[in-house]
Amino acid sequence: MIEVQLPDGAKRELPDGASPMDLAEGISKSLAKKALYARVNGKDWDLVRPLPGDAKVELVTRDQAEGLEIIRHDTAHILAQAVQELFPGTQVTIGPAIEDGFYYDFARDEPFSTEDFEAIEKRMADIVDRDLPFVREVWDRNDAIRHFESIGEKYKAELIRDLPETEEITIYRQGDWIDLCRGPHLPSTGRIGKAFKLMKVAGAYWRGDHRNAMLQRIYGTAWANENQLKEHLQRIEEAEKRDHRKVGRQMGLFHMQEEARGQVFWHDGGWTLYRTLENYMRRRLQAENYQEVKTPMLIDRTLWEKSGHWEKFGENMFTAQTEDGEVLALKPMNCPAHVQIFRTGQRSYRDLPLRMAEFGSCSRYEPSGALHGLMRVRGFVQDDAHIFCLENQIEDETKAFIDLLTSVYADLGFDDFIVKFSDRPETRAGDDATWDRAEKALRDATAAAGVEVIMNPGEGAFYGPKLEFVLRDAIGRDWQCGTLQVDFVLPDRLDAEFTGEDGAKHRPVMLHRAILGSFERFIGILIENYAGKFPMWLAPTQIVVATITSEADGYALEVEKALKVAGLRAKADLRNEKINYKVREHSLAKVPVIAVVGRKEAEEKTVALRFLGEEGRNQEVMALDAACEKLSGEATPPDLKRS
RNA sequence: GCCGCAGUAGCUCAGUGGUAGAGCGCGUCAUUGGUAAUGACGAGGUCGAGAGUUCAAUUCUCUCUUGCGGCACCA
């Protein structure tokens, strides 16, 4: 007999050789039905795999997030089986579970098309119906390599060859189809269910390396039941409606066109939003004792050579040549220019920390495939700043920065964001002791600021560790917005120095930091976050004065004027249209407030206010001057509201 | 940059080897209507660009270009 202990502490006796499935069946029929796999002494374990002896056993069911991961992984396996049944000669590679689904990478000369999906899905359903047991087998490493090579699966053979010698080679069999896999899997294909759907095909490099062959990746989604699948598809549909490219067009905020790839034509509405954001940031920075500067966009290559950008970043820089052969580059970053300002005159340790900010226009020749609406552009403006400081000021400056960033994000509607901590890369400048200190300073500062970080090992810049502040777009894609990077290298390369307490010259440390990242990307995220329904202070048009009859035209213009004098972005709509039409149109245009004026309001000098999306607040009738005061209060930017 | 898919009116989209159509929007006229679409009429397209096949190409083929989805990239 063996004794198993359940998560709640309860103990049960089972005969030798019993499996987690036997355990589940012993507890209840429904549990046995819902169970997908087990965790035995903390290790993932197939339900039908005999227990190793006395053990702590936890059963994972369909309702649990971890269970879903296994369903997705299993679905990837049946996708691979279905594809190989339908398209002989296709090689399989890898197929993991990912957020919301799974993918599988195939090697095949002919491209897959979404038109193949129906047939593949049908075959997958068929494999589920076959209810093939997943059988775990431990193979000899060389036998496995020989086997996969003999059937032409060179990618699988390569995978096995690269597994550490100590690793057990496990193969899972489903019917006559086998795959190299760590497991665990469900007892049989029938348990997967049919709440899956293939979503898209895409190219993907073997092992994520662009020097390798391009494989064909099929993405799919899979859920515990049909209902979850339906909800997921609906969520995607809803999210697509928030796409900033779509909303931006509908609201006339900006456009882009062929002749200026990756650059933005800001229209009146979008530029109003942009300037509102810029003014807000300027106030926030001023309050934190930043100075603001403006530096040239075109700078001679010699400076970029000195800074190291020409060598490291030259591929991504736009250049211009003068008639006498001088080569200039559009700045991809502001840092070298800021060092030039720092270098003018004498700097003392008393001047540090010196916080130099710029809304800096940068240009980068981004790879064509990377361009994406406002999120990834070739011409953009960073809310950039460089903090020149002493090494022992890094921690305080970082803490202050994180506090500022957190407050700005909260003002802009983002309470949740991810912080990634990228530490020393393999090739780096600076000695290990310096890196130790820099990383510790950053870690301590994040802890002091109370933010949790996700480690991103080896991804730091060559000149220092960095923090990345990541926001998520409507479709779940992550975008780095804020950043803070510690730099010991550039001050040295560009010869920045200050006089220390000791009277000697020293190198300052530079902190490169941005909160929004770029106005373009951040506005893209902002549009998606609010689905275009901006809070009053950000809305391009804050209020429309809509007339019911032309008799109220004169009064409507009076109202518009009064609202404008009160600092509001108001527009009068005197068109010869019904009020229903106007309300609908401006509501769809996401104008936060509509002031309706008819004969009655004109006589009484009142306005009837209608608030977007706030059913309970509809129809507040008030005197014009009271409305001006109330609305300008509501339209006050959050930082000014606090002060 | 790589793989795949796509480009038809301002927008969303239908369609065809014989030079195009809808809805919305736009314009004109009528209507002055109290909180999510008033009606009638009208204008508007080198069917992304170039080349090829063909008696004939928006439609088929190729190249380019841009967009979309991924991958790679994001110093």
XYZ file of C-alpha atoms (C1' of nucleotides) in Angstrom:
718
model
C 0.000 0.000 0.000
C 1.076 3.559 -0.543
C -0.089 6.594 1.353
C -0.931 9.821 -0.427
C -1.506 13.157 1.145
C -3.932 15.616 -0.442
C -3.441 19.394 -0.434
C -5.970 19.809 2.406
C -3.866 17.450 4.546
C -6.204 14.472 4.230
C -4.491 11.120 3.737
C -5.554 8.157 1.674
C -4.273 4.662 1.176
C -3.941 3.240 -2.314
C -2.636 -0.079 -3.589
C 0.905 -0.208 -4.980
C 1.084 0.920 -8.585
C -2.016 3.084 -8.246
C -2.174 6.251 -10.328
C -3.548 9.710 -9.550
C -6.537 8.659 -11.634
C -7.236 5.827 -9.160
C -7.037 8.396 -6.415
C -9.506 10.706 -8.161
C -11.926 7.877 -8.826
C -11.715 6.917 -5.185
C -12.729 10.415 -4.163
C -15.576 11.092 -6.565
C -16.740 10.300 -10.050
C -17.040 13.940 -10.999
C -13.516 14.698 -9.823
C -12.209 11.822 -11.918
C -13.980 13.330 -14.883
C -12.722 16.850 -14.322
C -9.140 15.924 -13.419
C -6.557 16.579 -16.116
C -3.246 15.774 -14.537
C -1.624 15.646 -11.123
C 1.184 17.246 -9.268
C 3.065 14.596 -7.348
C 5.507 15.912 -4.749
C 5.404 19.138 -6.716
C 6.196 17.467 -10.043
C 3.797 17.397 -12.987
C 2.486 13.880 -13.403
C 0.183 12.169 -15.901
C -3.063 10.960 -14.348
C -2.533 7.402 -15.503
C 1.142 7.241 -14.566
C 1.646 5.030 -11.510
C 2.605 6.890 -8.380
C 6.215 6.476 -7.264
C 5.224 5.492 -3.700
C 4.064 7.547 -0.747
C 3.523 11.040 -2.044
C 1.839 14.367 -1.758
C -0.653 14.484 -4.611
C -2.578 17.407 -5.975
C -5.151 16.892 -8.715
C -5.427 19.632 -11.310
C -8.853 20.020 -12.931
C -10.294 21.738 -15.991
C -11.402 24.702 -13.917
C -7.871 25.629 -12.917
C -5.571 27.926 -14.869
C -2.822 25.288 -14.845
C -5.314 22.807 -16.216
C -6.011 25.080 -19.126
C -2.334 25.152 -19.939
C -2.295 21.393 -20.309
C -5.423 21.453 -22.464
C -3.671 23.963 -24.717
C -0.529 21.934 -24.862
C -2.496 18.808 -25.739
C -4.378 20.706 -28.405
C -1.041 21.698 -29.923
C -0.189 17.989 -30.107
C -3.388 17.058 -31.892
C -2.856 20.002 -34.247
C 0.520 18.533 -35.127
C -0.955 15.090 -35.599
C -3.791 16.447 -37.749
C -1.371 18.452 -39.901
C 0.876 15.454 -40.452
C -2.069 13.270 -41.336
C -3.364 15.804 -43.829
C -0.055 17.075 -45.183
C 2.440 14.205 -45.292
C 6.030 15.337 -45.465
C 5.495 18.209 -43.042
C 8.057 18.203 -40.254
C 7.073 19.017 -36.704
C 9.206 21.169 -34.418
C 7.856 22.687 -31.232
C 4.383 23.549 -30.017
C 3.976 25.141 -26.620
C 0.971 26.528 -24.774
C 0.921 30.319 -24.677
C -1.367 32.952 -23.234
C -4.930 32.146 -24.393
C -3.821 29.284 -26.587
C -0.971 27.526 -28.266
C 1.023 27.378 -31.456
C 2.912 24.757 -33.369
C 5.799 25.405 -35.748
C 5.994 23.283 -38.875
C 8.540 22.916 -41.630
C 6.886 22.499 -45.009
C 7.718 23.909 -48.443
C 4.149 24.778 -49.349
C 2.680 27.573 -47.238
C -0.298 26.888 -45.035
C -3.228 29.163 -45.571
C -6.140 30.028 -43.371
C -8.214 28.170 -45.938
C -6.603 24.970 -44.674
C -7.901 25.653 -41.179
C -11.327 24.157 -41.673
C -9.925 20.828 -42.784
C -7.308 20.814 -40.034
C -9.849 21.677 -37.344
C -12.105 18.922 -38.613
C -9.273 16.439 -38.416
C -8.411 17.632 -34.915
C -12.002 17.075 -33.816
C -11.765 13.661 -35.368
C -8.649 12.883 -33.314
C -10.501 13.987 -30.186
C -13.332 11.635 -31.119
C -10.883 8.788 -31.543
C -10.154 9.264 -27.837
C -6.575 8.037 -28.238
C -4.792 7.440 -24.956
C -1.665 9.559 -24.416
C 1.016 7.024 -23.508
C 4.232 8.127 -21.845
C 7.358 6.251 -22.866
C 10.938 6.708 -21.774
C 13.321 6.227 -24.675
C 17.000 5.774 -25.008
C 18.489 9.007 -26.262
C 20.262 7.521 -29.269
C 17.289 5.387 -30.226
C 15.150 8.501 -30.155
C 17.562 10.473 -32.337
C 17.834 7.563 -34.775
C 14.090 7.137 -34.864
C 13.291 10.782 -35.620
C 16.049 10.973 -38.201
C 14.788 7.832 -39.901
C 11.344 9.368 -40.356
C 12.816 12.626 -41.645
C 12.158 14.698 -38.524
C 15.484 16.455 -38.382
C 14.254 19.256 -36.122
C 13.082 16.809 -33.474
C 16.370 14.933 -33.706
C 18.206 18.219 -33.229
C 16.083 19.028 -30.182
C 16.907 15.699 -28.560
C 20.574 16.067 -29.371
C 20.595 19.419 -27.608
C 18.835 18.232 -24.460
C 21.151 17.977 -21.471
C 22.621 14.482 -21.053
C 20.960 14.172 -17.670
C 17.502 14.719 -19.101
C 15.232 11.713 -19.492
C 13.922 11.451 -23.062
C 10.183 11.030 -22.848
C 7.977 10.358 -25.821
C 4.215 10.601 -25.819
C 2.226 8.347 -28.077
C -1.280 9.100 -29.235
C -2.479 6.300 -31.498
C 0.301 5.706 -33.987
C 1.577 9.276 -33.732
C 4.412 10.129 -31.370
C 6.097 13.304 -30.240
C 9.021 14.198 -28.063
C 7.537 15.856 -25.007
C 8.241 16.553 -21.399
C 4.556 16.134 -20.509
C 2.332 15.877 -18.670
C -0.615 15.089 -20.878
C -4.239 14.205 -20.339
C -5.181 10.528 -20.165
C -6.565 10.630 -23.715
C -7.351 12.954 -26.611
C -11.055 12.701 -25.823
C -10.539 14.733 -22.660
C -9.295 17.784 -24.521
C -12.755 18.682 -25.664
C -13.487 20.723 -28.744
C -13.351 24.266 -27.434
C -10.467 25.148 -29.739
C -10.034 27.169 -32.878
C -7.143 27.877 -35.203
C -6.491 31.586 -35.399
C -3.689 32.551 -37.749
C -0.626 31.441 -39.664
C 2.652 33.254 -39.428
C 6.299 32.828 -40.192
C 8.658 32.151 -37.324
C 12.382 31.466 -37.304
C 13.582 28.094 -36.056
C 14.680 28.662 -32.474
C 13.868 32.349 -32.790
C 17.048 33.101 -34.706
C 16.770 35.046 -37.959
C 19.787 33.176 -39.373
C 17.795 29.946 -39.213
C 15.114 28.604 -41.505
C 11.691 30.235 -41.506
C 9.082 27.831 -40.238
C 5.328 28.130 -40.478
C 3.588 28.732 -37.226
C -0.081 27.984 -36.728
C -1.652 29.767 -33.789
C -4.743 28.478 -32.066
C -6.790 29.138 -28.994
C -8.158 26.475 -26.658
C -10.402 26.543 -23.602
C -11.953 24.262 -21.026
C -15.392 24.574 -22.602
C -17.281 26.052 -25.536
C -18.557 28.930 -23.511
C -15.086 30.108 -22.573
C -14.073 29.883 -26.207
C -17.038 31.983 -27.246
C -16.274 34.584 -24.619
C -12.673 34.732 -25.704
C -13.625 35.305 -29.334
C -16.009 38.024 -28.248
C -13.282 39.671 -26.198
C -11.044 39.739 -29.252
C -13.800 41.285 -31.311
C -14.374 43.964 -28.666
C -10.658 44.634 -28.389
C -10.333 45.116 -32.131
C -12.851 47.915 -31.931
C -10.463 49.783 -29.623
C -7.531 49.542 -32.021
C -5.943 52.977 -31.980
C -5.524 52.943 -35.750
C -9.251 52.459 -36.171
C -10.325 54.844 -33.426
C -7.745 57.371 -34.577
C -9.281 57.385 -38.042
C -12.850 57.482 -36.812
C -12.117 60.387 -34.503
C -9.896 62.128 -37.023
C -6.966 62.270 -34.603
C -4.147 61.521 -37.041
C -3.262 59.753 -40.220
C -0.238 58.193 -41.847
C 0.567 57.763 -45.510
C 2.989 56.088 -47.867
C 5.180 59.082 -48.533
C 6.079 59.383 -44.864
C 6.212 55.818 -43.620
C 6.302 55.443 -39.907
C 5.573 59.108 -39.321
C 2.448 60.769 -38.062
C 0.289 63.522 -39.523
C -1.393 64.835 -36.406
C -4.780 66.374 -37.089
C -6.395 69.045 -34.979
C -7.967 66.602 -32.532
C -4.937 64.392 -32.093
C -2.604 67.355 -31.774
C -4.841 68.847 -29.108
C -4.555 65.599 -27.184
C -0.802 65.582 -27.754
C -0.331 69.143 -26.520
C -2.538 68.534 -23.516
C -0.356 65.595 -22.603
C 2.822 67.540 -23.260
C 1.720 70.456 -21.114
C 0.782 68.058 -18.356
C 4.205 66.365 -18.516
C 5.955 69.733 -18.562
C 4.196 70.728 -15.346
C 5.029 67.429 -13.689
C 8.705 67.692 -14.623
C 8.943 71.298 -13.551
C 7.553 70.360 -10.167
C 10.260 67.703 -9.842
C 13.077 70.165 -10.537
C 13.882 69.202 -14.071
C 15.262 71.799 -16.456
C 13.963 71.688 -20.024
C 16.221 72.001 -23.055
C 15.952 71.679 -26.820
C 18.741 70.271 -28.958
C 19.392 69.984 -32.723
C 17.875 67.223 -34.778
C 20.699 67.048 -37.302
C 24.136 66.476 -35.844
C 27.461 65.747 -37.539
C 28.556 62.142 -37.656
C 31.733 62.884 -35.719
C 29.709 63.308 -32.536
C 27.890 60.022 -33.169
C 31.236 58.351 -33.736
C 32.485 59.640 -30.409
C 29.355 58.558 -28.571
C 29.544 55.095 -30.098
C 26.156 55.352 -31.780
C 27.628 55.431 -35.267
C 29.144 52.015 -34.731
C 26.411 50.428 -32.610
C 23.348 52.075 -34.077
C 24.428 53.377 -37.483
C 22.199 50.948 -39.367
C 19.180 52.556 -37.794
C 20.118 56.164 -38.357
C 18.877 58.438 -41.114
C 21.703 60.454 -42.593
C 21.931 63.554 -44.719
C 24.854 64.731 -46.764
C 25.763 68.316 -47.555
C 27.226 69.408 -50.870
C 30.724 69.588 -49.431
C 30.540 66.013 -48.226
C 29.708 66.578 -44.606
C 27.588 63.708 -43.208
C 24.977 64.507 -40.616
C 22.586 62.171 -38.851
C 19.070 62.759 -37.598
C 19.321 62.108 -33.906
C 17.970 58.711 -32.856
C 18.421 59.709 -29.205
C 18.988 62.842 -27.251
C 21.662 61.705 -24.841
C 24.792 62.860 -26.684
C 23.218 66.282 -27.178
C 22.424 66.569 -23.495
C 25.993 65.729 -22.595
C 27.042 68.635 -24.816
C 24.970 70.983 -22.689
C 26.328 69.443 -19.518
C 29.860 69.989 -20.785
C 29.455 73.722 -21.235
C 30.883 75.732 -18.378
C 32.047 74.331 -15.076
C 29.987 71.733 -13.265
C 30.316 71.132 -9.573
C 29.142 68.258 -7.406
C 26.839 70.893 -5.929
C 24.955 70.988 -9.276
C 24.137 67.285 -9.023
C 21.760 65.701 -9.501
C 21.141 67.723 -12.647
C 17.924 66.697 -14.342
C 17.870 67.692 -17.997
C 14.623 67.068 -19.855
C 13.717 67.410 -23.505
C 10.681 66.613 -25.564
C 13.137 65.362 -28.095
C 12.249 64.625 -31.701
C 14.032 61.444 -32.670
C 14.243 59.552 -35.915
C 15.148 55.928 -36.291
C 15.179 53.811 -39.377
C 13.106 50.998 -37.915
C 12.831 47.737 -39.880
C 9.820 47.907 -42.178
C 8.157 44.916 -40.553
C 8.323 46.521 -37.136
C 6.206 49.553 -37.992
C 2.845 49.490 -36.277
C 0.476 52.453 -36.202
C 1.538 54.895 -33.518
C 3.170 52.157 -31.469
C 6.284 51.732 -33.556
C 7.203 54.661 -35.752
C 10.288 56.136 -37.376
C 9.746 59.688 -36.235
C 8.715 60.284 -32.669
C 9.114 62.504 -29.660
C 10.441 61.170 -26.398
C 9.669 62.648 -23.017
C 13.335 62.148 -22.430
C 15.553 63.290 -19.603
C 19.033 62.579 -18.392
C 19.881 62.816 -14.776
C 23.552 63.531 -14.203
C 24.324 62.371 -10.706
C 26.748 60.765 -8.297
C 26.757 57.031 -7.959
C 25.346 57.271 -4.470
C 22.428 59.302 -5.797
C 21.227 56.570 -8.160
C 18.957 54.980 -5.612
C 17.186 58.163 -4.528
C 16.820 59.381 -8.089
C 15.421 56.044 -9.176
C 12.971 55.972 -6.304
C 11.834 59.531 -7.093
C 11.498 58.611 -10.747
C 9.388 55.545 -10.041
C 7.142 57.591 -7.774
C 6.695 60.216 -10.464
C 6.044 57.609 -13.130
C 3.521 55.792 -10.960
C 1.683 59.025 -10.312
C 1.687 60.015 -13.994
C 0.439 56.590 -15.058
C -2.328 56.747 -12.463
C -3.378 60.190 -13.716
C -3.550 58.779 -17.219
C -5.649 55.795 -16.228
C -3.017 53.109 -15.771
C -2.909 51.522 -12.357
C -1.413 48.302 -13.616
C 1.866 48.060 -15.376
C 4.710 45.592 -15.553
C 8.226 46.496 -14.503
C 11.037 44.504 -16.029
C 14.504 44.543 -14.557
C 17.211 43.871 -17.122
C 20.567 43.106 -15.614
C 24.103 42.780 -16.976
C 24.464 41.356 -20.472
C 27.356 39.146 -21.485
C 29.164 41.803 -23.432
C 29.301 44.918 -21.338
C 31.384 47.879 -20.367
C 32.439 48.581 -16.797
C 33.800 46.280 -14.119
C 31.742 43.809 -12.113
C 31.985 45.789 -8.896
C 30.386 48.788 -10.603
C 27.652 46.601 -12.039
C 27.060 45.115 -8.607
C 26.548 48.563 -7.158
C 24.357 49.773 -10.007
C 22.102 46.727 -9.934
C 21.807 46.887 -6.185
C 20.890 50.565 -6.309
C 18.157 49.855 -8.848
C 16.847 46.875 -6.905
C 16.776 48.779 -3.640
C 15.025 51.681 -5.290
C 12.301 49.507 -6.797
C 11.795 47.843 -3.430
C 11.599 51.229 -1.714
C 9.081 52.389 -4.301
C 7.046 49.267 -3.639
C 6.994 47.948 -7.188
C 7.438 44.337 -8.074
C 9.872 43.603 -10.852
C 10.092 40.770 -13.312
C 13.679 39.767 -13.916
C 14.853 39.980 -17.500
C 18.280 38.425 -17.139
C 21.091 39.518 -19.395
C 18.948 42.045 -21.253
C 20.478 45.202 -19.837
C 22.178 47.775 -22.033
C 25.897 47.315 -22.498
C 26.459 50.432 -20.421
C 24.263 49.585 -17.456
C 21.185 47.865 -16.030
C 17.738 49.112 -16.879
C 14.131 49.138 -15.795
C 11.390 48.850 -18.384
C 7.847 49.957 -17.665
C 5.478 48.016 -19.855
C 1.845 48.755 -20.717
C -0.517 46.498 -22.595
C -2.567 47.420 -25.654
C -6.167 46.414 -26.367
C -5.204 43.167 -28.067
C -2.867 42.123 -25.265
C 0.376 43.164 -26.864
C 2.964 44.591 -24.488
C 4.719 47.855 -25.239
C 7.602 49.335 -23.335
C 6.795 52.900 -22.437
C 8.787 54.141 -19.489
C 12.405 53.245 -18.935
C 15.270 54.024 -16.642
C 18.787 53.110 -17.601
C 21.947 53.522 -15.623
C 24.881 54.583 -17.773
C 28.551 54.663 -16.743
C 29.868 54.692 -20.292
C 28.574 57.702 -22.190
C 29.832 60.349 -19.731
C 33.262 58.841 -20.219
C 33.078 58.645 -23.996
C 31.852 62.188 -24.323
C 34.030 63.479 -21.547
C 31.442 64.809 -19.123
C 32.963 65.836 -15.834
C 32.377 67.802 -12.692
C 34.520 69.052 -9.866
C 34.085 66.986 -6.744
C 34.281 67.926 -3.100
C 37.926 66.972 -3.274
C 38.603 69.516 -5.970
C 39.366 66.815 -8.527
C 37.517 66.045 -11.757
C 35.031 63.177 -11.725
C 32.663 61.480 -14.153
C 28.985 61.777 -13.378
C 26.666 58.802 -13.777
C 23.887 59.319 -16.307
C 20.380 58.029 -15.798
C 18.479 57.876 -19.082
C 14.802 57.963 -18.297
C 11.429 58.402 -19.941
C 7.948 58.088 -18.515
C 5.683 58.036 -21.554
C 8.502 56.702 -23.703
C 7.265 58.445 -26.798
C 4.209 60.613 -27.196
C 3.221 58.605 -30.244
C 3.258 55.211 -28.582
C 1.764 56.459 -25.369
C -1.101 58.165 -27.153
C -1.686 54.921 -29.037
C -1.962 53.071 -25.740
C -4.079 55.856 -24.299
C -6.555 55.662 -27.169
C -6.906 51.907 -26.692
C -7.143 52.146 -22.930
C -10.042 54.585 -23.124
C -11.407 53.250 -26.442
C -11.387 56.896 -27.507
C -13.658 57.931 -24.626
C -11.117 60.183 -23.005
C -11.608 61.743 -19.626
C -12.750 65.332 -19.914
C -9.308 66.907 -19.460
C -7.802 64.943 -22.351
C -10.745 64.951 -24.760
C -9.936 66.873 -27.950
C -13.422 68.365 -27.969
C -14.769 68.637 -24.469
C -18.217 69.974 -25.154
C -20.513 70.516 -28.115
C -23.301 73.057 -27.906
C -26.113 71.601 -29.995
C -29.117 73.655 -30.982
C -32.623 72.307 -31.274
C -33.930 75.071 -33.465
C -32.247 77.847 -35.385
C -33.967 80.291 -33.045
C -31.349 79.291 -30.470
C -28.362 79.901 -32.782
C -27.452 83.237 -31.314
C -27.630 81.938 -27.784
C -25.639 78.805 -28.715
C -22.779 80.981 -29.976
C -22.976 82.931 -26.737
C -22.705 79.649 -24.794
C -19.799 78.454 -26.923
C -17.991 81.725 -26.283
C -18.586 81.565 -22.546
C -17.314 77.988 -22.388
C -14.219 78.907 -24.357
C -13.555 81.850 -22.074
C -13.806 79.397 -19.193
C -10.958 77.486 -20.850
C -13.002 74.678 -22.327
C -12.583 73.205 -25.786
C -16.106 73.858 -27.008
C -17.785 73.764 -30.414
C -21.203 74.936 -31.468
C -23.301 72.733 -33.738
C -25.843 74.952 -35.457
C -26.543 72.595 -38.328
C -30.053 72.240 -39.582
C -30.445 68.741 -38.129
C -32.688 67.214 -35.539
C -31.421 67.087 -31.981
C -31.581 63.285 -32.091
C -29.199 63.294 -34.984
C -26.792 65.661 -33.276
C -26.823 63.774 -29.993
C -26.161 60.526 -31.766
C -23.377 61.928 -33.871
C -21.507 63.621 -31.036
C -22.017 60.651 -28.766
C -20.459 58.402 -31.394
C -17.682 60.956 -31.722
C -17.149 60.406 -27.984
C -17.549 64.029 -26.981
C -17.808 63.902 -23.174
C -20.470 66.593 -22.792
C -23.263 67.817 -25.039
C -24.966 71.059 -24.076
C -28.410 71.108 -25.627
C -29.971 74.528 -26.142
C -33.424 75.241 -27.478
C -35.905 78.026 -27.175
C -36.398 77.379 -23.483
C -32.690 77.503 -22.603
C -32.201 80.624 -24.686
C -34.973 82.356 -22.769
C -33.787 81.226 -19.361
C -30.026 81.464 -20.096
C -29.488 77.865 -19.116
C -27.971 74.767 -20.726
C -29.159 71.172 -20.622
C -26.070 69.022 -20.155
C -25.784 65.451 -21.298
C -22.796 63.380 -20.212
C -21.342 60.641 -22.354
C -21.867 57.169 -20.992
C -23.252 58.307 -17.687
C -26.900 57.438 -17.950
C -27.643 58.467 -14.397
C -26.302 61.935 -15.004
C -28.216 62.707 -18.151
C -30.025 65.952 -18.462
C -28.628 68.328 -15.912
C -30.149 71.704 -16.575
C -28.290 74.644 -15.063
C -27.532 78.309 -15.502
C -24.807 79.072 -18.052
C -22.308 80.534 -15.582
C -22.827 77.611 -13.193
C -22.228 75.226 -16.094
C -19.015 76.997 -17.055
C -17.708 76.712 -13.545
C -18.736 73.113 -13.085
C -17.397 71.954 -16.428
C -14.109 73.785 -16.195
C -13.699 72.124 -12.807
C -14.302 68.725 -14.355
C -11.905 69.499 -17.177
C -9.048 70.467 -14.885
C -6.025 68.206 -15.360
C -5.510 65.901 -12.379
C -2.224 67.488 -11.281
C -3.827 70.929 -11.130
C -6.836 69.514 -9.307
C -4.505 68.335 -6.552
C -2.728 71.657 -6.158
C 14.537 42.511 -42.909
C 11.867 37.340 -43.187
C 7.092 34.277 -43.909
C 1.929 34.664 -45.103
C -2.485 37.556 -46.386
C -4.522 41.988 -48.442
C -5.061 47.001 -51.353
C -12.179 48.706 -55.301
C -15.711 56.080 -53.657
C -13.787 60.076 -47.742
C -15.108 55.368 -44.447
C -16.899 50.087 -44.198
C -17.285 46.609 -47.845
C -19.776 43.702 -52.321
C -18.485 42.348 -57.440
C -16.772 40.903 -62.656
C -11.865 38.533 -68.579
C -16.062 43.072 -72.052
C -13.411 50.044 -68.296
C -18.031 49.065 -61.558
C -21.967 48.739 -57.075
C -24.201 49.239 -51.744
C -24.559 51.565 -46.934
C -22.664 55.540 -44.275
C -20.431 60.232 -45.246
C -20.407 64.611 -48.679
C -23.418 68.558 -51.711
C -28.290 70.844 -53.007
C -33.377 71.486 -51.744
C -37.425 70.874 -48.450
C -38.170 70.266 -43.239
C -37.247 74.195 -37.190
C -37.716 68.918 -35.258
C -36.608 68.594 -27.270
C -31.879 64.120 -26.143
C -28.586 57.995 -30.315
C -30.192 58.268 -37.792
C -36.213 63.563 -41.369
C -37.043 63.074 -46.582
C -35.970 63.832 -51.862
C -32.400 64.608 -55.440
C -27.184 64.825 -56.788
C -21.829 64.670 -57.145
C -17.947 61.364 -56.350
C -13.675 55.814 -58.537
C -6.963 55.560 -63.965
C -10.521 49.347 -59.023
C -2.274 50.819 -54.989
C 1.917 51.550 -59.179
C 4.447 49.425 -63.375
C 5.096 45.507 -66.848
C 3.299 40.965 -69.221
C -0.602 37.435 -71.282
C -5.123 38.583 -74.223
C -9.057 41.153 -79.512
C -10.071 43.051 -74.490
C -7.299 43.243 -67.624
C -10.068 46.229 -61.973
C -10.323 40.665 -62.688
C -4.986 36.156 -64.844
C 0.848 36.291 -64.257
C 5.296 38.891 -62.592
C 7.833 43.034 -60.200
C 7.422 47.088 -57.000
C 4.838 49.643 -53.155
C 1.870 50.224 -48.863
C -1.116 48.008 -45.090
C -2.373 43.760 -41.855
C -0.845 39.199 -38.741
C 3.355 36.988 -36.836
C 8.855 36.232 -36.488
C 13.387 38.835 -35.968
C 14.760 43.776 -34.336
C 13.616 47.625 -30.425
C 20.937 50.304 -29.060
